[in-house]
């Protein structure tokens, strides 16, 4: 990069606690196969109603010093990199300006843990990207140990479908891990990103995160805690809570049931004739149909007496494609 350094600000002024929608896996013309300029990505993000995006060029942080002119009070830009190792890719989110993570290593190399630590030392987040991507270097062969989150929903690739078999495999892996990890008190959140390279892909899907403000540290903290859910598009809305007596918790939170029945409630819009599925540590436990107009609410009484109990939601179209999915609510 030449010229004056123009890194984006770390927070958008005047944006307090709330739910923010964004895309944490974004490529521009500075990545192989990318066809959108930074300005085009910023304009498209605003058109789609995204609040934040992460710049994650392939093994490069060359655009870090050029995003400032495209950010503002309405668009937060998180500095990052897609670390494209020969044995899988991962996202380094929340890097210091121009901090670069070396991708020239493979599975079993001691450099992997060192590079994860470099991101954590910067206050950043390490995300296992598209672990079942259908090409040789995209399939993740590094262990999940050390990753803060996993990208269970990745975008369209060359397909015209935003939900593919590789996402189904990543979701199944993540769901199995939850059943083992929640009782240990530390589980790995799921996020979803477009991995945009081509026009029309940005924000499909997007992650909706609860953050104390529209700032890098706050958004990363929300993702790290699993206070987030994934949406196919801005047309899809989801509110997911669980209540026991007067106590209530949302996505990524713990609900103290004190032996009382926990009632999980999912409110959905934007999924005509879809289905709402509730899942626990025992697998799928309840399904309900949405009306033709695509809006409705589903309730189910959860048994919180099992160790490591939790409940999460999947919303699918009538043909089985995913429309939205959440991280769990843990039931104590």
CSV table of C-alpha atoms in Angstrom, one decimal:
chain,number,residue,atom,x,y,z
A,1,UNK,CA,0.0,0.0,0.0
A,2,UNK,CA,1.2,3.5,-0.7
A,3,UNK,CA,0.1,6.9,0.5
A,4,UNK,CA,-1.2,7.9,3.9
A,5,UNK,CA,-2.2,5.2,6.3
A,6,UNK,CA,-6.0,5.2,6.9
A,7,UNK,CA,-6.9,2.5,9.3
A,8,UNK,CA,-10.6,2.4,10.4
A,9,UNK,CA,-11.6,3.6,13.9
A,10,UNK,CA,-12.1,0.9,16.6
A,11,UNK,CA,-15.7,1.9,17.3
A,12,UNK,CA,-18.6,3.7,15.8
A,13,UNK,CA,-19.7,6.7,17.9
A,14,UNK,CA,-23.1,6.8,19.5
A,15,UNK,CA,-24.0,3.1,19.1
A,16,UNK,CA,-24.7,1.5,22.5
A,17,UNK,CA,-25.8,-1.9,23.7
A,18,UNK,CA,-27.8,-3.9,21.1
A,19,UNK,CA,-27.9,-6.6,18.4
A,20,UNK,CA,-25.6,-5.9,15.5
A,21,UNK,CA,-25.5,-7.7,12.2
A,22,UNK,CA,-22.3,-8.3,10.3
A,23,UNK,CA,-20.1,-10.5,8.1
A,24,UNK,CA,-16.7,-11.6,9.5
A,25,UNK,CA,-15.3,-13.2,6.4
A,26,UNK,CA,-14.9,-10.6,3.6
A,27,UNK,CA,-12.7,-10.5,0.5
A,28,UNK,CA,-12.0,-7.7,-1.9
A,29,UNK,CA,-10.0,-7.4,-5.1
A,30,UNK,CA,-6.9,-7.8,-3.0
A,31,UNK,CA,-7.7,-11.5,-2.6
A,32,UNK,CA,-7.5,-14.1,-5.4
A,33,UNK,CA,-10.9,-14.3,-7.0
A,34,UNK,CA,-12.3,-11.2,-5.3
A,35,UNK,CA,-14.2,-8.8,-7.6
A,36,UNK,CA,-15.4,-6.1,-5.3
A,37,UNK,CA,-13.4,-3.0,-4.3
A,38,UNK,CA,-13.3,-1.8,-0.7
A,39,UNK,CA,-15.7,1.0,-1.7
A,40,UNK,CA,-18.1,-1.4,-3.3
A,41,UNK,CA,-18.1,-3.7,-0.3
A,42,UNK,CA,-18.8,-0.8,2.0
A,43,UNK,CA,-21.7,0.4,-0.2
A,44,UNK,CA,-23.1,-3.1,-0.4
A,45,UNK,CA,-22.8,-3.5,3.4
A,46,UNK,CA,-24.8,-0.3,4.0
A,47,UNK,CA,-27.4,-1.3,1.4
A,48,UNK,CA,-27.9,-4.7,3.2
A,49,UNK,CA,-28.1,-3.0,6.6
A,50,UNK,CA,-24.9,-4.6,8.0
A,51,UNK,CA,-23.4,-2.9,11.0
A,52,UNK,CA,-19.9,-4.4,10.8
A,53,UNK,CA,-17.7,-6.4,8.6
A,54,UNK,CA,-14.2,-7.9,9.0
A,55,UNK,CA,-11.6,-7.5,6.3
A,56,UNK,CA,-10.0,-11.0,5.9
A,57,UNK,CA,-7.9,-11.0,2.7
A,58,UNK,CA,-6.0,-14.2,1.9
A,59,UNK,CA,-2.7,-14.3,4.0
A,60,UNK,CA,-2.5,-10.5,3.7
A,61,UNK,CA,-3.3,-7.4,5.8
A,62,UNK,CA,-2.5,-5.0,2.9
A,63,UNK,CA,-6.0,-3.3,3.1
A,64,UNK,CA,-5.8,-2.5,6.8
A,65,UNK,CA,-4.6,1.0,6.0
A,66,UNK,CA,-7.2,1.8,3.4
A,67,UNK,CA,-10.5,1.0,5.2
A,68,UNK,CA,-10.8,4.2,7.2
A,69,UNK,CA,-12.3,6.3,4.5
A,70,UNK,CA,-15.0,3.6,4.0
A,71,UNK,CA,-16.0,3.2,7.7
A,72,UNK,CA,-17.9,5.6,9.8
A,73,UNK,CA,-20.6,5.9,12.5
A,74,UNK,CA,-22.7,3.4,10.6
A,75,UNK,CA,-20.2,0.7,9.6
A,76,UNK,CA,-17.5,-0.9,11.9
A,77,UNK,CA,-14.6,-2.5,10.1
A,78,UNK,CA,-12.7,-5.2,12.1
A,79,UNK,CA,-9.1,-5.7,11.0
A,80,UNK,CA,-8.3,-9.3,10.2
A,81,UNK,CA,-6.8,-11.9,7.9
A,82,UNK,CA,-7.7,-15.3,6.5
A,83,UNK,CA,-4.8,-17.5,7.4
A,84,UNK,CA,-4.7,-19.8,4.4
A,85,UNK,CA,-2.4,-22.7,5.5
A,86,UNK,CA,-1.9,-25.7,3.3
A,87,UNK,CA,-4.0,-27.8,5.8
A,88,UNK,CA,-7.0,-25.5,6.2
A,89,UNK,CA,-7.9,-21.9,6.7
A,90,UNK,CA,-8.8,-19.8,9.8
A,91,UNK,CA,-9.8,-16.3,10.5
A,92,UNK,CA,-7.7,-14.0,12.7
A,93,UNK,CA,-10.1,-11.3,13.8
A,94,UNK,CA,-9.2,-8.1,15.7
A,95,UNK,CA,-5.6,-7.8,14.7
A,96,UNK,CA,-3.5,-4.8,15.3
A,97,UNK,CA,-3.2,-2.5,12.2
A,98,UNK,CA,-0.9,-4.3,9.7
A,99,UNK,CA,-0.3,-7.3,12.0
A,100,UNK,CA,0.2,-10.3,9.7
A,101,UNK,CA,-0.1,-13.9,10.6
A,102,UNK,CA,2.2,-16.2,8.6
A,103,UNK,CA,0.3,-18.9,6.8
A,104,UNK,CA,3.2,-20.9,5.6
A,105,UNK,CA,2.8,-24.0,7.7
A,106,UNK,CA,0.7,-27.2,7.9
A,107,UNK,CA,-1.0,-29.5,10.4
A,108,UNK,CA,1.2,-30.7,13.2
A,109,UNK,CA,3.5,-27.7,12.9
A,110,UNK,CA,4.4,-26.0,16.2
A,111,UNK,CA,3.9,-22.7,14.4
A,112,UNK,CA,0.1,-23.2,14.6
A,113,UNK,CA,-0.2,-22.7,18.4
A,114,UNK,CA,2.3,-19.8,18.2
A,115,UNK,CA,0.2,-18.0,15.6
A,116,UNK,CA,-3.0,-18.5,17.5
A,117,UNK,CA,-1.3,-17.0,20.6
A,118,UNK,CA,-0.2,-14.0,18.5
A,119,UNK,CA,-3.9,-13.2,17.8
A,120,UNK,CA,-4.9,-13.8,21.4
A,121,UNK,CA,-2.1,-11.5,22.6
A,122,UNK,CA,-3.6,-8.8,20.4
A,123,UNK,CA,-7.0,-9.3,22.0
A,124,UNK,CA,-8.3,-11.0,18.9
A,125,UNK,CA,-10.4,-14.0,18.0
A,126,UNK,CA,-9.4,-17.2,16.2
A,127,UNK,CA,-12.1,-18.8,14.1
A,128,UNK,CA,-11.9,-22.2,12.3
A,129,UNK,CA,-13.1,-21.3,8.8
A,130,UNK,CA,-15.2,-23.6,6.6
A,131,UNK,CA,-13.8,-26.8,8.1
A,132,UNK,CA,-15.3,-29.1,5.4
A,133,UNK,CA,-14.7,-26.8,2.4
A,134,UNK,CA,-14.8,-28.9,-0.8
A,135,UNK,CA,-11.2,-28.3,-2.0
A,136,UNK,CA,-7.9,-29.6,-0.8
A,137,UNK,CA,-6.4,-26.7,1.2
A,138,UNK,CA,-9.8,-25.6,2.5
A,139,UNK,CA,-10.6,-28.7,4.5
A,140,UNK,CA,-9.4,-28.0,8.1
A,141,UNK,CA,-6.9,-30.5,9.3
A,142,UNK,CA,-5.7,-28.5,12.3
A,143,UNK,CA,-7.3,-29.5,15.7
A,144,UNK,CA,-10.0,-27.3,17.0
A,145,UNK,CA,-8.0,-26.8,20.2
A,146,UNK,CA,-7.1,-23.1,20.5
A,147,UNK,CA,-9.9,-21.8,18.2
A,148,UNK,CA,-12.4,-19.5,19.9
A,149,UNK,CA,-15.2,-20.2,17.5
A,150,UNK,CA,-16.1,-22.2,14.4
A,151,UNK,CA,-17.6,-21.1,11.1
A,152,UNK,CA,-20.4,-23.6,10.8
A,153,UNK,CA,-22.1,-21.7,7.9
A,154,UNK,CA,-20.0,-20.4,5.0
A,155,UNK,CA,-21.3,-18.8,1.9
A,156,UNK,CA,-22.2,-19.7,-1.6
A,157,UNK,CA,-18.9,-20.7,-3.2
A,158,UNK,CA,-19.6,-21.3,-6.9
A,159,UNK,CA,-23.1,-22.6,-6.0
A,160,UNK,CA,-26.3,-20.7,-6.1
A,161,UNK,CA,-27.3,-22.1,-2.7
A,162,UNK,CA,-26.3,-20.4,0.5
A,163,UNK,CA,-26.5,-23.7,2.4
A,164,UNK,CA,-24.4,-26.6,1.1
A,165,UNK,CA,-23.3,-30.1,2.2
A,166,UNK,CA,-20.1,-28.8,3.7
A,167,UNK,CA,-22.1,-26.6,6.0
A,168,UNK,CA,-24.3,-29.5,7.1
A,169,UNK,CA,-21.1,-31.4,8.0
A,170,UNK,CA,-19.6,-28.5,10.0
A,171,UNK,CA,-22.9,-28.1,11.8
A,172,UNK,CA,-23.0,-31.8,12.8
A,173,UNK,CA,-19.5,-31.7,14.1
A,174,UNK,CA,-20.2,-28.6,16.1
A,175,UNK,CA,-23.5,-30.0,17.5
A,176,UNK,CA,-21.7,-33.2,18.7
A,177,UNK,CA,-19.0,-31.1,20.4
A,178,UNK,CA,-21.6,-29.1,22.3
A,179,UNK,CA,-22.9,-32.2,24.0
A,180,UNK,CA,-19.4,-32.9,25.3
A,181,UNK,CA,-18.2,-29.4,26.0
A,182,UNK,CA,-21.1,-27.7,27.7
A,183,UNK,CA,-20.8,-30.0,30.8
A,184,UNK,CA,-17.2,-29.0,31.0
A,185,UNK,CA,-18.2,-25.3,31.2
A,186,UNK,CA,-16.5,-24.1,28.0
A,187,UNK,CA,-18.1,-24.6,24.6
A,188,UNK,CA,-17.0,-23.2,21.2
A,189,UNK,CA,-19.6,-20.8,19.6
A,190,UNK,CA,-20.7,-21.0,16.1
A,191,UNK,CA,-20.7,-18.1,13.6
A,192,UNK,CA,-21.6,-17.8,9.9
A,193,UNK,CA,-20.1,-15.6,7.2
A,194,UNK,CA,-20.4,-15.1,3.5
A,195,UNK,CA,-16.7,-15.6,2.5
A,196,UNK,CA,-17.7,-13.1,-0.2
A,197,UNK,CA,-15.6,-13.1,-3.4
A,198,UNK,CA,-18.3,-12.3,-6.0
A,199,UNK,CA,-21.1,-9.7,-6.3
A,200,UNK,CA,-24.3,-10.6,-4.5
A,201,UNK,CA,-22.7,-12.8,-1.8
A,202,UNK,CA,-22.0,-10.3,1.0
A,203,UNK,CA,-24.1,-10.9,4.1
A,204,UNK,CA,-25.3,-14.4,3.0
A,205,UNK,CA,-25.1,-15.5,5.7
A,206,UNK,CA,-24.4,-13.0,8.4
A,207,UNK,CA,-23.9,-13.2,12.2
A,208,UNK,CA,-26.1,-11.2,14.5
A,209,UNK,CA,-24.3,-10.5,17.8
A,210,UNK,CA,-25.3,-8.8,21.0
A,211,UNK,CA,-22.6,-6.3,22.0
A,212,UNK,CA,-22.2,-3.5,24.5
A,213,UNK,CA,-21.4,-1.1,21.7
A,214,UNK,CA,-20.6,-1.1,18.0
A,215,UNK,CA,-16.9,-1.5,18.6
A,216,UNK,CA,-14.3,-4.1,17.8
A,217,UNK,CA,-13.7,-5.2,21.4
A,218,UNK,CA,-17.4,-5.4,22.2
A,219,UNK,CA,-18.3,-7.3,19.0
A,220,UNK,CA,-15.5,-9.8,19.5
A,221,UNK,CA,-16.5,-10.2,23.1
A,222,UNK,CA,-20.1,-11.0,22.0
A,223,UNK,CA,-18.8,-13.6,19.5
A,224,UNK,CA,-16.5,-15.1,22.0
A,225,UNK,CA,-19.3,-15.6,24.5
A,226,UNK,CA,-21.6,-17.1,21.9
A,227,UNK,CA,-24.1,-14.3,22.2
A,228,UNK,CA,-25.0,-14.6,18.5
A,229,UNK,CA,-27.1,-16.3,15.9
A,230,UNK,CA,-26.8,-16.7,12.2
A,231,UNK,CA,-29.2,-15.5,9.5
A,232,UNK,CA,-29.4,-16.4,5.9
A,233,UNK,CA,-30.2,-12.8,5.0
A,234,UNK,CA,-31.5,-9.5,6.4
A,235,UNK,CA,-35.0,-10.7,5.7
A,236,UNK,CA,-34.8,-13.4,8.4
A,237,UNK,CA,-35.4,-12.5,12.0
A,238,UNK,CA,-35.1,-14.6,15.1
A,239,UNK,CA,-35.6,-14.0,18.8
A,240,UNK,CA,-34.7,-17.0,21.1
A,241,UNK,CA,-35.1,-17.0,24.9
A,242,UNK,CA,-35.7,-19.4,27.7
A,243,UNK,CA,-37.6,-18.7,30.9
A,244,UNK,CA,-37.9,-20.5,34.3
A,245,UNK,CA,-40.1,-18.6,36.7
A,246,UNK,CA,-39.0,-15.0,36.7
A,247,UNK,CA,-35.6,-15.8,35.3
A,248,UNK,CA,-34.9,-15.4,31.6
A,249,UNK,CA,-31.8,-15.9,29.4
A,250,UNK,CA,-31.0,-15.4,25.7
A,251,UNK,CA,-28.7,-16.9,23.2
A,252,UNK,CA,-25.2,-17.7,24.7
A,253,UNK,CA,-26.4,-17.1,28.3
A,254,UNK,CA,-27.0,-19.4,31.2
A,255,UNK,CA,-30.4,-19.8,32.8
A,256,UNK,CA,-30.5,-20.7,36.5
A,257,UNK,CA,-33.6,-22.9,36.5
A,258,UNK,CA,-33.4,-23.9,40.2
A,259,UNK,CA,-35.2,-27.1,39.4
A,260,UNK,CA,-38.1,-25.4,37.6
A,261,UNK,CA,-39.3,-26.2,34.1
A,262,UNK,CA,-37.5,-24.0,31.4
A,263,UNK,CA,-39.7,-22.9,28.6
A,264,UNK,CA,-37.8,-22.1,25.4
A,265,UNK,CA,-39.4,-19.7,23.0
A,266,UNK,CA,-38.4,-18.9,19.4
A,267,UNK,CA,-40.0,-16.1,17.5
A,268,UNK,CA,-39.3,-16.1,13.7
A,269,UNK,CA,-40.1,-14.0,10.7
A,270,UNK,CA,-39.1,-14.1,7.0
A,271,UNK,CA,-39.2,-17.9,6.5
A,272,UNK,CA,-42.4,-18.8,4.6
A,273,UNK,CA,-43.7,-22.3,5.3
A,274,UNK,CA,-40.5,-23.1,7.1
A,275,UNK,CA,-39.9,-25.3,10.1
A,276,UNK,CA,-38.5,-24.4,13.6
A,277,UNK,CA,-36.5,-27.2,15.2
A,278,UNK,CA,-35.3,-27.2,18.8
A,279,UNK,CA,-32.2,-29.2,19.7
A,280,UNK,CA,-30.7,-30.2,23.1
A,281,UNK,CA,-27.8,-32.3,24.3
A,282,UNK,CA,-30.0,-35.3,23.3
A,283,UNK,CA,-30.4,-34.1,19.7
A,284,UNK,CA,-33.5,-32.8,18.0
A,285,UNK,CA,-36.5,-32.7,20.4
A,286,UNK,CA,-39.2,-30.6,18.8
A,287,UNK,CA,-40.3,-29.4,15.4
A,288,UNK,CA,-43.1,-27.0,14.4
A,289,UNK,CA,-44.2,-25.6,11.1
A,290,UNK,CA,-44.3,-21.9,10.3
A,291,UNK,CA,-47.3,-20.5,8.4
A,292,UNK,CA,-47.1,-19.5,4.7
A,293,UNK,CA,-46.4,-15.9,5.6
A,294,UNK,CA,-43.3,-17.0,7.4
A,295,UNK,CA,-43.8,-15.5,10.9
A,296,UNK,CA,-44.6,-17.4,14.1
A,297,UNK,CA,-43.6,-18.3,17.6
A,298,UNK,CA,-42.8,-21.8,19.0
A,299,UNK,CA,-42.6,-22.8,22.6
A,300,UNK,CA,-41.3,-26.0,24.2
A,301,UNK,CA,-40.7,-27.1,27.8
A,302,UNK,CA,-37.1,-28.2,28.3
A,303,UNK,CA,-35.9,-30.7,30.9
A,304,UNK,CA,-33.0,-29.0,32.7
A,305,UNK,CA,-32.3,-31.9,35.1
A,306,UNK,CA,-29.7,-33.5,32.8
A,307,UNK,CA,-26.1,-32.5,33.4
A,308,UNK,CA,-24.9,-30.2,30.7
A,309,UNK,CA,-28.4,-29.3,29.5
A,310,UNK,CA,-28.9,-26.7,26.8
A,311,UNK,CA,-31.3,-25.8,24.0
A,312,UNK,CA,-30.7,-24.2,20.6
A,313,UNK,CA,-32.7,-23.6,17.5
A,314,UNK,CA,-32.5,-24.2,13.8
A,315,UNK,CA,-34.9,-22.6,11.3
A,316,UNK,CA,-35.1,-24.2,7.9
A,317,UNK,CA,-36.9,-23.7,4.7
A,318,UNK,CA,-39.4,-26.3,3.5
A,319,UNK,CA,-36.7,-27.9,1.3
A,320,UNK,CA,-34.3,-28.3,4.3
A,321,UNK,CA,-32.0,-25.4,3.6
A,322,UNK,CA,-31.0,-23.4,6.7
A,323,UNK,CA,-32.6,-20.0,7.2
A,324,UNK,CA,-31.3,-19.3,10.8
A,325,UNK,CA,-29.6,-21.1,13.6
A,326,UNK,CA,-28.5,-20.1,17.1
A,327,UNK,CA,-25.9,-20.8,19.7
A,328,UNK,CA,-27.3,-22.6,22.8
A,329,UNK,CA,-28.9,-21.3,26.0
A,330,UNK,CA,-27.3,-23.3,28.8
A,331,UNK,CA,-29.7,-24.6,31.4
A,332,UNK,CA,-28.4,-24.9,35.0
